[in-house]
CSV table of C-alpha atoms in Angstrom, one decimal:
chain,number,residue,atom,x,y,z
A,1,UNK,CA,8.3,-14.6,-0.6
A,2,UNK,CA,5.7,-13.3,-2.9
A,3,UNK,CA,6.4,-11.4,-6.2
A,4,UNK,CA,3.4,-9.5,-7.7
A,5,UNK,CA,3.7,-8.3,-11.2
A,6,UNK,CA,1.2,-5.7,-12.4
A,7,UNK,CA,0.7,-4.4,-16.3
A,8,UNK,CA,0.4,-2.0,-17.7
A,9,UNK,CA,2.4,0.6,-16.0
A,10,UNK,CA,0.5,3.0,-18.0
A,11,UNK,CA,-3.2,3.2,-19.4
A,12,UNK,CA,-5.0,5.8,-21.5
A,13,UNK,CA,-8.9,5.2,-22.1
A,14,UNK,CA,-11.5,7.2,-23.8
A,15,UNK,CA,-14.0,8.6,-21.4
A,16,UNK,CA,-16.9,5.6,-21.4
A,17,UNK,CA,-14.7,2.7,-22.5
A,18,UNK,CA,-13.5,0.1,-20.1
A,19,UNK,CA,-10.2,-0.4,-18.5
A,20,UNK,CA,-8.7,-3.6,-17.6
A,21,UNK,CA,-5.5,-3.9,-15.3
A,22,UNK,CA,-3.8,-7.4,-14.7
A,23,UNK,CA,-1.7,-8.8,-11.9
A,24,UNK,CA,0.0,-12.0,-11.4
A,25,UNK,CA,1.5,-13.4,-7.8
A,26,UNK,CA,3.8,-16.2,-7.4
A,27,UNK,CA,3.0,-17.5,-3.9
A,28,UNK,CA,0.1,-20.1,-4.4
A,29,UNK,CA,-0.6,-19.8,-0.8
A,30,UNK,CA,-1.9,-16.0,-0.7
A,31,UNK,CA,-5.6,-16.1,-0.5
A,32,UNK,CA,-6.4,-12.2,-0.1
A,33,UNK,CA,-6.2,-9.6,-3.2
A,34,UNK,CA,-7.3,-6.2,-2.5
A,35,UNK,CA,-7.0,-3.3,-5.0
A,36,UNK,CA,-6.2,0.4,-4.0
A,37,UNK,CA,-6.8,3.4,-5.6
A,38,UNK,CA,-4.1,6.4,-5.1
A,39,UNK,CA,-4.9,9.6,-6.4
A,40,UNK,CA,-2.2,12.3,-6.7
A,41,UNK,CA,-0.8,13.4,-3.6
A,42,UNK,CA,-3.3,10.9,-1.5
A,43,UNK,CA,-3.4,8.0,0.6
A,44,UNK,CA,-4.1,4.8,-1.1
A,45,UNK,CA,-7.6,3.5,-0.6
A,46,UNK,CA,-9.1,0.2,-0.6
A,47,UNK,CA,-11.5,-0.3,-3.5
A,48,UNK,CA,-12.3,-3.7,-3.9
A,49,UNK,CA,-10.9,-6.9,-2.9
A,50,UNK,CA,-11.4,-10.6,-3.7
A,51,UNK,CA,-10.7,-13.9,-1.5
A,52,UNK,CA,-9.3,-17.1,-3.0
A,53,UNK,CA,-12.5,-18.7,-2.6
A,54,UNK,CA,-14.4,-16.5,-4.9
A,55,UNK,CA,-14.1,-16.2,-8.7
A,56,UNK,CA,-15.4,-12.8,-9.4
A,57,UNK,CA,-16.7,-9.8,-7.5
A,58,UNK,CA,-18.6,-6.8,-8.6
A,59,UNK,CA,-19.4,-3.5,-7.1
A,60,UNK,CA,-20.9,-1.0,-9.3
A,61,UNK,CA,-18.6,-0.2,-12.4
A,62,UNK,CA,-15.8,-2.1,-10.7
A,63,UNK,CA,-15.0,-6.1,-10.7
A,64,UNK,CA,-12.2,-8.2,-10.1
A,65,UNK,CA,-11.7,-11.7,-11.2
A,66,UNK,CA,-9.3,-14.3,-9.9
A,67,UNK,CA,-7.9,-17.4,-11.5
A,68,UNK,CA,-6.0,-19.4,-8.9
A,69,UNK,CA,-4.9,-21.9,-11.1
A,70,UNK,CA,-2.9,-19.5,-13.1
A,71,UNK,CA,-2.3,-17.1,-10.2
A,72,UNK,CA,-3.5,-13.9,-11.9
A,73,UNK,CA,-6.2,-11.8,-10.9
A,74,UNK,CA,-7.4,-8.4,-12.8
A,75,UNK,CA,-9.3,-5.2,-12.3
A,76,UNK,CA,-12.2,-4.2,-14.7
A,77,UNK,CA,-13.5,-0.6,-14.6
A,78,UNK,CA,-16.6,-0.3,-16.8
A,79,UNK,CA,-18.0,3.4,-18.3
A,80,UNK,CA,-14.9,4.7,-17.1
A,81,UNK,CA,-15.0,8.7,-15.8
A,82,UNK,CA,-12.5,10.8,-15.5
A,83,UNK,CA,-12.2,10.7,-11.7
A,84,UNK,CA,-11.3,7.1,-12.4
A,85,UNK,CA,-7.6,8.5,-13.4
A,86,UNK,CA,-5.4,7.8,-10.9
A,87,UNK,CA,-2.8,5.3,-9.8
A,88,UNK,CA,-4.0,1.6,-8.7
A,89,UNK,CA,-2.0,-0.9,-7.0
A,90,UNK,CA,-3.0,-4.5,-6.8
A,91,UNK,CA,-1.8,-6.5,-3.5
A,92,UNK,CA,-1.6,-10.2,-2.6
A,93,UNK,CA,-1.4,-11.7,0.7
A,94,UNK,CA,-0.1,-15.2,1.9
A,95,UNK,CA,-0.2,-16.2,5.5
A,96,UNK,CA,-1.1,-14.0,8.1
A,97,UNK,CA,-0.5,-10.2,7.3
A,98,UNK,CA,2.3,-8.7,5.0
A,99,UNK,CA,0.3,-7.2,1.5
A,100,UNK,CA,2.9,-7.6,-1.3
A,101,UNK,CA,1.9,-4.6,-3.9
A,102,UNK,CA,2.5,-4.5,-7.7
A,103,UNK,CA,4.4,-1.5,-9.0
A,104,UNK,CA,1.1,0.1,-10.0
A,105,UNK,CA,-0.7,1.3,-13.3
A,106,UNK,CA,-1.3,5.0,-13.9
A,107,UNK,CA,-4.6,5.1,-15.4
A,108,UNK,CA,-5.7,8.3,-17.4
A,109,UNK,CA,-9.3,8.6,-18.8
A,110,UNK,CA,-9.4,11.2,-21.5
A,111,UNK,CA,-12.6,13.3,-21.5
B,1,UNK,CA,-9.6,9.6,15.3
B,2,UNK,CA,-11.4,8.4,12.3
B,3,UNK,CA,-8.5,7.0,10.4
B,4,UNK,CA,-4.6,6.7,10.6
B,5,UNK,CA,-3.0,9.9,11.4
B,6,UNK,CA,0.6,10.5,10.7
B,7,UNK,CA,2.9,13.3,11.3
B,8,UNK,CA,4.7,15.1,10.3
B,9,UNK,CA,2.8,15.6,7.1
B,10,UNK,CA,5.9,17.2,5.2
B,11,UNK,CA,9.6,17.2,6.4
B,12,UNK,CA,12.5,18.4,4.6
B,13,UNK,CA,15.9,17.5,6.8
B,14,UNK,CA,19.6,17.9,5.8
B,15,UNK,CA,21.5,14.8,4.9
B,16,UNK,CA,23.0,13.6,7.8
B,17,UNK,CA,20.4,14.7,10.6
B,18,UNK,CA,17.7,12.0,12.1
B,19,UNK,CA,14.0,12.0,11.9
B,20,UNK,CA,10.9,10.5,13.6
B,21,UNK,CA,8.3,10.0,12.0
B,22,UNK,CA,4.8,9.4,14.1
B,23,UNK,CA,1.9,7.1,13.4
B,24,UNK,CA,-1.7,7.2,15.1
B,25,UNK,CA,-3.5,4.0,13.9
B,26,UNK,CA,-7.4,3.4,14.1
B,27,UNK,CA,-8.6,2.9,17.3
B,28,UNK,CA,-8.8,-0.7,18.1
B,29,UNK,CA,-6.4,-1.8,15.3
B,30,UNK,CA,-3.9,-3.9,16.5
B,31,UNK,CA,-1.8,-4.5,13.5
B,32,UNK,CA,0.3,-1.6,12.1
B,33,UNK,CA,2.6,-1.4,9.1
B,34,UNK,CA,4.9,1.0,7.5
B,35,UNK,CA,5.2,1.0,3.9
B,36,UNK,CA,7.8,3.4,1.8
B,37,UNK,CA,7.0,5.0,-1.5
B,38,UNK,CA,9.4,6.3,-3.7
B,39,UNK,CA,8.2,8.9,-6.3
B,40,UNK,CA,6.0,7.3,-9.1
B,41,UNK,CA,6.6,4.0,-7.6
B,42,UNK,CA,5.0,1.0,-5.7
B,43,UNK,CA,4.8,0.5,-1.9
B,44,UNK,CA,7.7,-1.0,-0.6
B,45,UNK,CA,7.2,-3.0,3.1
B,46,UNK,CA,9.1,-2.2,5.9
B,47,UNK,CA,7.9,-3.3,9.0
B,48,UNK,CA,4.7,-5.0,10.5
B,49,UNK,CA,3.8,-4.7,14.1
B,50,UNK,CA,1.1,-7.0,16.2
B,51,UNK,CA,0.5,-5.2,19.1
B,52,UNK,CA,3.7,-3.9,20.4
B,53,UNK,CA,5.7,-6.4,18.9
B,54,UNK,CA,7.3,-6.5,15.5
B,55,UNK,CA,7.5,-10.1,14.1
B,56,UNK,CA,9.0,-9.1,10.8
B,57,UNK,CA,11.3,-6.3,10.0
B,58,UNK,CA,12.4,-8.1,6.9
B,59,UNK,CA,11.7,-5.0,5.1
B,60,UNK,CA,14.0,-2.2,7.0
B,61,UNK,CA,16.4,-1.3,4.4
B,62,UNK,CA,19.5,-0.7,6.5
B,63,UNK,CA,20.3,-0.5,10.3
B,64,UNK,CA,19.7,3.2,10.3
B,65,UNK,CA,16.1,2.3,10.1
B,66,UNK,CA,14.3,1.4,13.4
B,67,UNK,CA,10.5,1.5,14.4
B,68,UNK,CA,8.8,1.2,17.8
B,69,UNK,CA,5.4,0.9,18.7
B,70,UNK,CA,4.1,1.6,22.3
B,71,UNK,CA,0.6,1.0,24.1
B,72,UNK,CA,-0.8,-1.0,21.2
B,73,UNK,CA,-0.9,2.3,19.4
B,74,UNK,CA,1.4,5.1,18.5
B,75,UNK,CA,4.3,4.0,16.5
B,76,UNK,CA,7.4,6.0,15.5
B,77,UNK,CA,9.7,5.3,12.6
B,78,UNK,CA,13.3,6.5,13.3
B,79,UNK,CA,15.6,7.3,10.2
B,80,UNK,CA,19.3,8.0,11.6
B,81,UNK,CA,21.9,10.0,9.5
B,82,UNK,CA,19.3,10.1,6.5
B,83,UNK,CA,20.9,10.0,3.0
B,84,UNK,CA,19.2,11.4,0.1
B,85,UNK,CA,18.0,8.0,-0.9
B,86,UNK,CA,15.6,7.8,1.8
B,87,UNK,CA,13.6,10.9,0.5
B,88,UNK,CA,10.2,9.5,-0.1
B,89,UNK,CA,6.5,9.0,1.2
B,90,UNK,CA,6.3,7.1,4.3
B,91,UNK,CA,2.9,5.5,4.5
B,92,UNK,CA,1.5,3.8,7.8
B,93,UNK,CA,-1.5,1.6,7.9
B,94,UNK,CA,-3.4,-0.6,10.2
B,95,UNK,CA,-6.2,-3.2,10.3
B,96,UNK,CA,-8.1,-4.6,13.0
B,97,UNK,CA,-6.1,-7.9,12.9
B,98,UNK,CA,-3.0,-8.8,11.1
B,99,UNK,CA,-5.1,-11.5,9.7
B,100,UNK,CA,-5.7,-12.2,6.0
B,101,UNK,CA,-8.8,-10.4,4.9
B,102,UNK,CA,-8.8,-7.5,7.2
B,103,UNK,CA,-8.8,-4.6,5.3
B,104,UNK,CA,-5.5,-2.5,5.7
B,105,UNK,CA,-6.3,1.2,6.0
B,106,UNK,CA,-3.7,3.9,5.1
B,107,UNK,CA,-2.9,7.7,6.5
B,108,UNK,CA,-1.9,10.2,3.8
B,109,UNK,CA,1.8,9.8,4.4
B,110,UNK,CA,5.1,11.4,5.5
B,111,UNK,CA,6.6,13.3,2.9
B,112,UNK,CA,10.4,13.3,3.5
B,113,UNK,CA,12.8,15.6,1.3
B,114,UNK,CA,16.5,14.9,2.3
B,115,UNK,CA,18.5,17.6,0.8
């Protein structure tokens, strides 16, 4: 089955700096890669996703890049703000339905 | 409702008791998923429903765990003879269909504590 590795497990940045979280996946058939943000005690919420026919996608301060050859994808957050502090999960989906998640990255933005 | 609803939001139970966790998916969503999240950990897949059928039960950790879905709507996850290691947040999610690219929406979760 699919295996998703996520790094780093924790990340601290100064407010205004950029944050980058990286994930690798094992199943070359995976073709959908969402990122979820989970605030403490809250549900995971989709913040951005990318499909395998696209190399990069941006939404305001958030961008995701995908390298299918190397089987890795990354989340980039620019101009970080304290409200970006949360746990971020990457995921990969091969075939019809099952999302396999990484173990999460706890991002702390220091004011 | 507007989102995925789960109940109870919190449950404390004694070791050895059975518990039932309920999920109401977003109306019209045919795909439903259960995930488990232990404290500070990632999301562990448990089971997937397409309609009322569960084509993939591979994530259920033991035969103490079972789930059903009726009316292509409500799902119940049952844990029998609960153990302390069952303590976790149980997250339900749904999507329009179980196909690649359909966004999966999560509920707030049911926090289970086994004492």
